[in-house]
Amino acid sequence: MPGQCVIGLQWGDEAKGKLVDLLTEGKDLVVRYQGGANAGHTVVIGDDVYKLHHIPSGIINEGVLNLITPGVVINPPTILEEMDMLLPRGIDVTERLKLSQRAHVVMPWHVLEDKMWNQLVSGEDNIGTTLRGIGPCYADKVGRSFAIRLGDLIQPSFPDRVRKIVEVKRKVLSAVSGGASDLPDAESIIEQFSAYADRLRPMIADTNHILQNAVEQDKKILFEGAQGSLLDIDHGTFPFVTSSNASGTGISTGSGVPGNWIGNIIGVCKTYATRVGGGPFPTEQENETGQHIREMGNEFGTTTGRPRRCGWFDAVAVRYTARLSGVSSIALTMVDVLSQLKEIEVCVGYKLDGKDIDYFPGNIDELRRVEPVYKSFPGWQQDVTEARTLDDLPTAAVSYAHEIEKLVGRPIEFLSVGPDRAQTIHVPDGVTLEDYLSKRPA
Ligand code: GDP
Ligand code: IMO
Ligand code: MG
């Protein structure tokens, strides 16, 4: 099966962008199928650093067609900004990016609603979204009556549609704020979005048709997940999630490729855990350890710059998401970040109300009450950033990786020891970490 997918197994920022760039080699198409400009994917190739929120990370490789499919919510100004950022760096996106006419558009009222809903909910109930209008846009998609799809922008009915929606949205926003709303008038929104549409027009396409042909022609396709499985709207830590299916379950619905065709799913996770925004995080370390991980891993958001909350690897959560997403193998990233630690803790089980449980709770109050059960592993206390093969890694680092794959129940295929494309170890085909460790000289 020629389909391969990269998805996050934690709460996002697992280094999916790096993996996608690496795996794009030899592919014909790279597909972003859910989320929107809330993502921030980083690709590092020598001195070149690319931070992409919207355009697939496959764009950096020449000769690959990149698709944004119906499940994504499109933010036209962000796409245009990224095109303008890439052009002087030698990447002309126009010929190699197609945007689905079926994808919904984030409109100015969505961004205002996102801000307003966030302000209305305070304290531990605040989701802490990226304020990119993602939730309100998906809400209107499901609600249907006030939604705008990319293909609508270039239809003669577009101006009238905006006028009608603005009338309703202005009433709602004013009623909630108790004053005038900040929503620009309909005519200026029409003018602004018509200008975006003029620039995007050559890229607006029927990506379902393109993908169906690509599948029939056995083209090699890479699917680029955004966010992480624990942020999945249906299966994540609801309500502290994003508004799309960010686990492997979303690949088919978001792209339009049949589920039984998608074979190889690589789940990306860090050697520890991070989360941005609100919500329970059982293994969070609000102490020197968390601070140390944040500094060593430069754990600050790619999209919002917010400091990421940091904690120990949670094997209960990742085992749940690896099973949920049908992961075939794991890419374990940030091996270098733990290099200075003497002891590394891993959460191997949960206690809920004093009892051991063998599942990841689906209820947020229960998840808030779980107590992690930790197991301690020796650190490697050695720089690993130059390692390119398993032999270059300290035994303790390979053993730690092996413990993780045993706990999660899926084999590790990649180990990442730094941000650069080159700082990656591919576990050779046919080799397991268990075999490797058993043969490795002490
Ligand atoms: P994504 O959203 O999953 O694509 O991840 P982000 O790009 O938001 O965050 C990952 C960050 O870690 C980026 O700054 C990457 O350049 C960096 N990174 C990727 N892999 C590694 C690694 O193995 N070690 C370290 N130290 N940094 C990494
Ligand atoms: P990538 O693709 C990490 C989080 C937000 C917030 C919640 C809802 O870079 O891994 P939203 O704006 O989507 O309504 O916010 O989801 N979030 C992410 N956290 N990485 C991301 O993307 C994220 N995208 C959204 O911080 O808690
Ligand atoms: Mg990110």
Coordinates of C-alpha atoms and ligand atoms in Angstrom, one line a residue:
M1 CA 0.0 0.0 0.0
P2 CA 1.6 3.3 -1.1
G3 CA 0.1 5.4 1.6
Q4 CA 2.1 6.5 4.6
C5 CA 1.0 8.8 7.4
V6 CA 2.7 10.8 10.1
I7 CA 0.6 11.6 13.2
G8 CA 1.3 12.9 16.7
L9 CA 0.7 10.6 19.6
Q10 CA 0.7 13.2 22.4
W11 CA -0.6 16.8 22.6
G12 CA 1.0 18.1 19.5
D13 CA 4.5 19.4 18.7
E14 CA 6.0 16.0 18.6
A15 CA 8.2 17.0 15.6
K16 CA 5.8 15.8 12.9
G17 CA 7.2 18.5 10.5
K18 CA 10.7 17.0 10.8
L19 CA 9.4 13.5 10.1
V20 CA 7.2 14.6 7.2
D21 CA 10.2 16.4 5.5
L22 CA 12.3 13.3 6.0
L23 CA 9.8 10.9 4.6
T24 CA 8.8 13.2 1.6
E25 CA 11.8 11.8 -0.3
G26 CA 10.4 9.4 -2.9
K27 CA 6.8 10.6 -2.5
D28 CA 4.6 12.0 -5.2
L29 CA 2.1 13.8 -2.9
V30 CA 2.0 15.2 0.6
V31 CA -1.4 15.8 2.1
R32 CA -2.6 18.0 5.0
Y33 CA -6.1 16.7 5.9
Q34 CA -7.2 18.3 9.2
G35 CA -6.6 21.3 11.4
G36 CA -5.5 24.6 10.0
A37 CA -3.2 27.5 10.9
N38 CA -3.2 26.4 14.6
A39 CA -0.4 24.0 13.6
G40 CA 3.2 25.0 13.6
H41 CA 5.6 22.5 11.9
T42 CA 9.3 23.1 11.9
V43 CA 11.7 21.7 9.3
V44 CA 15.5 22.3 9.8
I45 CA 17.9 21.6 7.0
G46 CA 21.4 22.9 7.9
D47 CA 21.1 26.7 8.5
D48 CA 17.6 26.8 6.8
V49 CA 14.7 26.8 9.3
Y50 CA 11.2 26.6 7.9
K51 CA 8.2 27.2 10.2
L52 CA 5.0 26.2 8.4
H53 CA 1.5 26.6 9.9
H54 CA -0.6 25.8 6.9
I55 CA 1.3 24.7 3.8
P56 CA 2.3 21.0 4.0
S57 CA 5.9 20.4 5.1
G58 CA 6.4 18.4 1.9
I59 CA 6.6 21.7 0.0
I60 CA 10.4 22.0 0.8
N61 CA 11.1 19.0 -1.4
E62 CA 11.0 19.8 -5.1
G63 CA 8.8 17.8 -7.5
V64 CA 6.2 16.8 -4.9
L65 CA 2.6 17.9 -5.2
N66 CA 1.1 19.2 -1.9
L67 CA -2.6 19.0 -1.2
I68 CA -4.8 20.7 1.4
T69 CA -7.9 18.6 1.5
P70 CA -11.6 19.1 2.7
G71 CA -10.9 18.4 6.4
V72 CA -8.7 21.4 6.8
V73 CA -10.0 24.8 7.7
I74 CA -8.3 27.3 5.4
N75 CA -6.9 30.6 6.5
P76 CA -6.2 32.5 3.2
P77 CA -3.9 35.2 4.6
T78 CA -1.7 32.7 6.3
I79 CA -1.4 30.6 3.1
L80 CA -0.5 33.8 1.2
E81 CA 2.0 34.9 3.9
E82 CA 3.7 31.5 3.7
M83 CA 3.8 31.6 -0.1
D84 CA 5.5 35.0 0.2
M85 CA 7.9 33.7 2.7
L86 CA 8.9 30.7 0.6
L87 CA 9.3 32.4 -2.8
P88 CA 12.5 34.4 -2.0
R89 CA 13.8 31.1 -0.6
G90 CA 13.5 29.5 -4.0
I91 CA 10.2 27.6 -3.4
D92 CA 7.4 28.6 -5.8
V93 CA 4.3 27.1 -4.3
T94 CA 1.8 28.0 -7.1
E95 CA 2.5 25.0 -9.3
R96 CA 2.9 22.5 -6.4
L97 CA 0.0 23.3 -4.0
K98 CA -3.6 22.5 -4.6
L99 CA -6.4 23.6 -2.1
S100 CA -9.7 21.8 -1.9
Q101 CA -12.7 23.7 -3.0
R102 CA -14.5 21.8 -0.3
A103 CA -12.3 23.0 2.6
H104 CA -14.0 25.5 4.8
V105 CA -12.6 29.1 5.2
V106 CA -11.8 30.8 8.5
M107 CA -13.5 34.1 8.2
P108 CA -12.9 37.3 10.4
W109 CA -15.9 36.5 12.6
H110 CA -14.4 33.1 13.5
V111 CA -11.3 34.8 14.9
L112 CA -13.4 37.2 16.9
E113 CA -15.6 34.4 18.2
D114 CA -12.5 32.4 19.2
K115 CA -11.2 35.3 21.2
M116 CA -14.6 36.0 22.7
W117 CA -15.3 32.4 23.8
N118 CA -11.9 32.2 25.3
Q119 CA -12.4 35.4 27.3
L120 CA -15.8 34.2 28.6
V121 CA -14.3 31.0 30.2
S122 CA -11.7 31.5 32.8
G123 CA -9.6 29.5 35.2
E124 CA -9.2 25.8 34.8
D125 CA -12.0 25.6 32.3
N126 CA -10.2 27.8 29.7
I127 CA -9.1 25.8 26.7
G128 CA -6.4 28.3 25.8
T129 CA -6.8 28.0 22.0
T130 CA -4.4 29.3 19.5
L131 CA -7.0 32.1 18.7
R132 CA -6.8 31.2 15.0
G133 CA -10.6 30.8 14.7
I134 CA -10.3 27.1 14.3
G135 CA -13.2 26.0 16.7
P136 CA -15.7 28.5 15.4
C137 CA -15.0 27.7 11.8
Y138 CA -15.5 24.0 12.4
A139 CA -18.6 24.8 14.4
D140 CA -20.1 26.6 11.4
K141 CA -19.1 23.8 9.1
V142 CA -21.1 21.4 11.2
G143 CA -23.9 23.9 11.6
R144 CA -23.9 24.5 7.8
S145 CA -26.1 27.6 7.5
F146 CA -23.3 30.1 8.1
A147 CA -20.3 28.3 6.5
I148 CA -18.2 29.4 3.6
R149 CA -16.1 26.9 1.6
L150 CA -13.0 27.8 -0.4
G151 CA -14.8 27.2 -3.7
D152 CA -17.5 29.7 -2.7
L153 CA -15.0 32.5 -2.7
I154 CA -14.9 32.5 -6.5
Q155 CA -18.6 32.1 -7.1
P156 CA -20.9 35.1 -8.1
S157 CA -23.0 34.4 -5.0
F158 CA -20.1 35.1 -2.6
P159 CA -20.8 38.8 -1.8
D160 CA -24.4 38.1 -1.0
R161 CA -23.5 35.2 1.2
V162 CA -21.1 37.3 3.2
R163 CA -23.7 40.1 3.6
K164 CA -26.2 37.7 5.0
I165 CA -23.8 36.0 7.4
V166 CA -22.3 39.3 8.6
E167 CA -25.8 40.5 9.6
V168 CA -26.3 37.5 11.9
K169 CA -22.8 37.3 13.2
R170 CA -22.8 41.0 14.1
K171 CA -25.9 40.5 16.2
V172 CA -24.4 37.6 18.0
L173 CA -21.1 39.2 18.7
S174 CA -22.7 42.5 19.9
A175 CA -25.1 40.6 22.1
V176 CA -22.4 38.7 23.8
S177 CA -20.0 41.6 24.2
G178 CA -22.8 43.9 25.3
G179 CA -21.5 46.6 22.9
A180 CA -20.5 47.2 19.3
S181 CA -18.7 44.3 17.7
D182 CA -15.2 44.6 16.1
L183 CA -16.4 42.9 13.0
P184 CA -15.5 44.9 9.9
D185 CA -18.4 45.7 7.5
A186 CA -19.5 43.2 5.0
E187 CA -18.2 45.2 2.0
S188 CA -14.7 45.4 3.3
I189 CA -14.7 41.6 4.1
I190 CA -15.9 40.9 0.5
E191 CA -13.2 43.1 -1.0
Q192 CA -10.5 41.6 1.2
F193 CA -11.5 37.9 0.6
S194 CA -12.0 38.5 -3.2
A195 CA -8.5 39.8 -3.3
Y196 CA -7.3 36.6 -1.5
A197 CA -9.3 34.5 -3.9
D198 CA -7.7 36.1 -6.9
R199 CA -4.3 35.0 -5.7
L200 CA -5.5 31.6 -4.6
R201 CA -7.6 30.9 -7.7
P202 CA -5.0 28.9 -9.7
M203 CA -4.6 26.6 -6.7
I204 CA -8.3 25.9 -5.9
A205 CA -9.0 22.4 -7.1
D206 CA -10.9 19.2 -6.6
T207 CA -8.4 17.4 -4.4
N208 CA -10.8 14.4 -4.1
H209 CA -10.5 13.8 -7.8
I210 CA -6.7 14.3 -7.7
L211 CA -6.4 11.8 -4.8
Q212 CA -8.7 9.2 -6.3
N213 CA -6.6 9.2 -9.5
A214 CA -3.4 9.1 -7.5
V215 CA -4.6 6.1 -5.5
E216 CA -5.5 4.3 -8.8
Q217 CA -2.2 5.1 -10.3
D218 CA -0.3 3.8 -7.3
K219 CA 1.3 7.1 -6.6
K220 CA 3.2 7.4 -3.3
I221 CA 1.3 9.6 -0.8
L222 CA 2.3 10.9 2.5
F223 CA -0.3 12.2 4.9
E224 CA 0.8 14.9 7.4
G225 CA -1.2 15.0 10.6
A226 CA -1.5 18.2 12.6
Q227 CA -1.9 18.5 16.4
G228 CA -1.8 15.2 18.3
S229 CA -4.1 12.3 19.0
L230 CA -4.8 13.4 22.6
L231 CA -6.2 16.6 21.1
D232 CA -8.6 14.7 18.9
I233 CA -12.1 16.1 19.1
D234 CA -13.8 12.7 19.6
H235 CA -11.1 10.6 21.3
G236 CA -8.9 13.1 23.0
T237 CA -9.0 14.9 26.4
F238 CA -12.3 16.7 25.6
P239 CA -13.0 19.6 26.0
F240 CA -9.3 20.4 26.1
V241 CA -8.8 19.4 22.5
T242 CA -8.8 20.9 19.0
S243 CA -11.9 20.8 16.8
S244 CA -10.8 18.1 14.3
N245 CA -9.9 14.4 14.3
A246 CA -6.2 14.8 15.0
S247 CA -5.6 11.1 15.6
G248 CA -5.2 8.5 12.8
T249 CA -9.0 8.2 12.7
G250 CA -9.1 11.5 10.8
I251 CA -7.0 10.6 7.8
S252 CA -9.7 9.1 5.8
T253 CA -12.5 11.6 6.5
G254 CA -10.2 14.6 6.2
S255 CA -8.6 13.6 2.9
G256 CA -11.3 11.6 1.2
V257 CA -9.0 8.5 0.8
P258 CA -10.7 5.3 1.8
G259 CA -9.7 4.0 5.2
N260 CA -8.9 0.5 4.0
W261 CA -6.2 1.9 1.7
I262 CA -4.2 3.7 4.3
G263 CA -1.6 1.2 5.5
N264 CA 1.4 2.6 7.2
I265 CA 1.0 5.0 10.1
I266 CA 4.0 6.4 11.9
G267 CA 3.2 7.8 15.3
V268 CA 5.5 10.5 16.5
C269 CA 6.2 11.0 20.2
K270 CA 8.8 12.7 22.4
T271 CA 10.9 11.1 25.0
Y272 CA 8.9 13.2 27.5
A273 CA 5.5 15.0 27.2
T274 CA 4.4 18.5 26.6
R275 CA 1.1 20.3 26.3
V276 CA 0.2 23.9 25.3
G277 CA -3.0 25.5 26.7
G278 CA -5.3 24.2 29.3
G279 CA -6.4 20.7 30.3
P280 CA -5.3 17.8 32.5
F281 CA -1.8 16.6 32.1
P282 CA -1.2 13.8 34.6
T283 CA 2.6 13.6 34.3
E284 CA 3.2 17.4 34.3
Q285 CA 6.3 18.6 36.2
E286 CA 5.7 22.1 37.5
N287 CA 9.1 22.1 39.1
E288 CA 12.8 22.2 38.2
T289 CA 12.5 19.0 36.0
G290 CA 9.8 20.6 33.9
Q291 CA 11.9 23.8 33.7
H292 CA 14.9 21.8 32.7
I293 CA 13.1 20.0 29.9
R294 CA 11.6 23.3 28.6
E295 CA 15.0 24.9 28.4
M296 CA 16.8 21.9 26.9
G297 CA 14.0 21.2 24.4
N298 CA 13.3 24.9 23.7
E299 CA 9.7 24.1 24.4
F300 CA 8.0 27.3 23.3
G301 CA 5.1 27.2 20.9
T302 CA 5.8 27.5 17.2
T303 CA 2.4 29.2 16.6
T304 CA 1.9 31.3 19.7
G305 CA 5.3 31.4 21.4
R306 CA 3.6 30.3 24.7
P307 CA 5.9 28.2 27.0
R308 CA 4.9 24.6 26.7
R309 CA 4.0 22.7 29.9
C310 CA 6.5 19.8 30.3
G311 CA 6.4 16.5 32.1
W312 CA 7.4 12.8 32.0
F313 CA 6.6 10.4 29.2
D314 CA 3.1 9.0 29.8
A315 CA 3.0 5.4 28.5
V316 CA -0.7 4.9 29.4
A317 CA -1.7 7.9 27.2
V318 CA 0.6 6.9 24.3
R319 CA -0.4 3.3 24.4
Y320 CA -4.0 4.5 24.1
T321 CA -3.3 6.7 21.1
A322 CA -1.0 4.2 19.4
R323 CA -3.9 1.7 19.5
L324 CA -6.5 4.3 18.6
S325 CA -4.6 5.5 15.6
G326 CA -3.6 2.1 14.3
V327 CA 0.1 3.0 14.5
S328 CA 2.5 0.6 12.8
S329 CA 5.7 2.1 14.1
I330 CA 7.0 4.9 16.3
A331 CA 9.3 7.8 15.7
L332 CA 10.8 8.7 19.1
T333 CA 12.0 12.3 19.1
M334 CA 14.0 14.6 21.4
V335 CA 16.3 11.9 22.6
D336 CA 19.0 14.6 23.0
V337 CA 16.8 16.7 25.3
L338 CA 17.0 14.3 28.2
S339 CA 20.8 13.9 27.9
Q340 CA 21.7 15.6 31.1
L341 CA 19.3 13.8 33.4
K342 CA 20.6 11.1 35.8
E343 CA 17.3 9.4 36.3
I344 CA 14.3 9.5 33.9
E345 CA 10.8 8.7 35.1
V346 CA 8.1 7.1 32.9
C347 CA 4.4 6.8 33.8
V348 CA 3.7 3.1 33.4
G349 CA 0.2 3.0 35.0
Y350 CA -2.6 5.1 36.5
K351 CA -4.4 4.9 39.8
L352 CA -7.9 6.3 39.9
D353 CA -9.5 6.8 43.3
G354 CA -6.8 4.5 44.8
K355 CA -7.4 1.7 42.3
D356 CA -5.2 0.6 39.4
I357 CA -6.8 1.1 36.0
D358 CA -5.7 -0.3 32.7
Y359 CA -7.2 2.3 30.4
F360 CA -6.9 6.0 29.6
P361 CA -10.0 7.7 31.2
G362 CA -12.4 9.3 28.7
N363 CA -13.9 11.6 31.3
I364 CA -12.0 14.8 32.1
D365 CA -12.8 14.8 35.8
E366 CA -11.5 11.3 36.1
L367 CA -8.4 12.2 34.2
R368 CA -7.8 15.1 36.6
R369 CA -8.0 12.6 39.5
V370 CA -5.6 10.0 38.2
E371 CA -2.3 9.5 40.0
P372 CA 0.5 8.4 37.7
V373 CA 2.6 5.3 38.7
Y374 CA 6.2 6.0 37.8
K375 CA 9.1 3.7 37.0
S376 CA 12.6 5.1 37.0
F377 CA 15.2 4.5 34.3
P378 CA 18.9 5.5 34.2
G379 CA 19.8 8.5 32.1
W380 CA 22.7 8.4 29.6
Q381 CA 24.3 11.8 30.6
Q382 CA 26.1 12.0 27.3
D383 CA 25.6 14.2 24.2
V384 CA 23.8 12.3 21.5
T385 CA 23.3 15.0 18.9
E386 CA 26.0 13.5 16.6
A387 CA 24.7 10.0 16.7
R388 CA 23.6 8.7 13.3
T389 CA 23.3 4.9 14.0
L390 CA 22.2 2.8 17.0
D391 CA 25.9 2.1 17.6
D392 CA 26.6 5.8 18.2
L393 CA 24.0 5.9 21.0
P394 CA 24.8 5.1 24.6
T395 CA 23.3 1.8 25.7
A396 CA 21.1 3.5 28.3
A397 CA 19.5 5.6 25.5
V398 CA 18.7 2.6 23.4
S399 CA 17.4 0.7 26.5
Y400 CA 15.1 3.6 27.4
A401 CA 13.7 3.6 23.8
H402 CA 13.2 -0.1 24.0
E403 CA 11.3 0.3 27.4
I404 CA 9.1 2.8 25.7
E405 CA 8.3 0.5 22.7
K406 CA 7.5 -2.3 25.1
L407 CA 5.1 -0.1 27.1
V408 CA 3.4 1.4 24.1
G409 CA 3.3 -1.9 22.2
R410 CA 4.7 -0.7 18.9
P411 CA 8.2 -0.9 17.4
I412 CA 10.4 2.2 17.2
E413 CA 11.5 2.9 13.6
F414 CA 13.1 6.3 14.0
L415 CA 15.0 8.0 16.8
S416 CA 15.6 11.8 16.6
V417 CA 18.6 13.4 18.3
G418 CA 18.2 17.0 17.2
P419 CA 16.1 19.3 15.0
D420 CA 18.1 18.8 11.8
R421 CA 16.9 16.5 9.1
A422 CA 20.3 14.7 9.4
Q423 CA 20.0 14.2 13.2
T424 CA 18.0 11.0 12.7
I425 CA 18.6 7.4 13.3
H426 CA 16.6 4.9 11.2
V427 CA 16.4 1.5 12.9
P428 CA 17.4 -0.8 10.0
D429 CA 14.6 -2.9 8.4
G430 CA 14.4 -6.3 10.0
V431 CA 16.2 -5.1 13.2
T432 CA 14.4 -4.8 16.5
L433 CA 15.8 -2.9 19.4
E434 CA 15.5 -6.0 21.5
D435 CA 17.6 -8.1 19.1
Y436 CA 20.0 -5.2 18.7
L437 CA 20.5 -4.8 22.5
S438 CA 20.9 -8.5 23.0
K439 CA 23.8 -8.5 20.5
R440 CA 25.4 -5.3 21.6
P441 CA 28.7 -5.7 23.4
A442 CA 28.3 -4.5 27.1
Ligands
GDP1 P1 5.3 19.6 15.1 O1 4.3 20.6 15.4 O2 5.0 18.2 15.6 O3 5.8 19.6 13.7 O4 6.6 20.1 16.0 P2 7.1 21.6 16.2 O5 7.8 22.0 15.0 O6 6.0 22.5 16.7 O7 8.0 21.4 17.5 C1 9.1 20.6 17.5 C2 10.4 21.4 17.8 O8 11.5 20.5 18.1 C3 10.9 22.2 16.6 O9 11.5 23.3 17.0 C4 11.9 21.2 15.9 O10 12.8 21.9 15.1 C5 12.5 20.6 17.1 N1 13.0 19.2 17.0 C6 12.6 18.2 16.2 N2 13.2 17.1 16.5 C7 14.0 17.3 17.5 C8 14.9 16.5 18.3 O11 15.0 15.3 18.1 N3 15.6 17.2 19.3 C9 15.5 18.5 19.5 N4 16.2 19.0 20.5 N5 14.6 19.3 18.9 C10 13.9 18.7 17.9
IMO2 P1 0.9 21.1 15.9 O1 0.4 20.6 14.5 C1 0.2 21.8 20.1 C2 -3.9 23.2 21.2 C3 -4.0 24.6 21.7 C4 -5.2 24.4 22.6 C5 -6.1 23.4 21.9 C6 -7.2 24.0 21.1 O2 2.0 22.1 15.8 O3 1.3 19.9 16.7 P2 -7.3 25.4 18.8 O4 -6.6 26.7 18.4 O5 -6.9 24.2 17.9 O6 -8.7 25.5 19.0 O7 -6.7 25.1 20.3 O8 -5.2 22.7 21.0 N1 -3.2 23.1 19.8 C7 -1.9 22.6 19.7 N2 -1.0 22.3 20.6 N3 0.4 21.7 18.8 C8 -0.5 22.0 17.9 O9 -0.3 21.8 16.5 C9 -1.7 22.6 18.3 N4 -2.8 23.0 17.7 C10 -3.7 23.3 18.6 O10 -2.9 25.0 22.4 O11 -4.8 23.8 23.8
MG3 MG 3.9 22.4 16.4

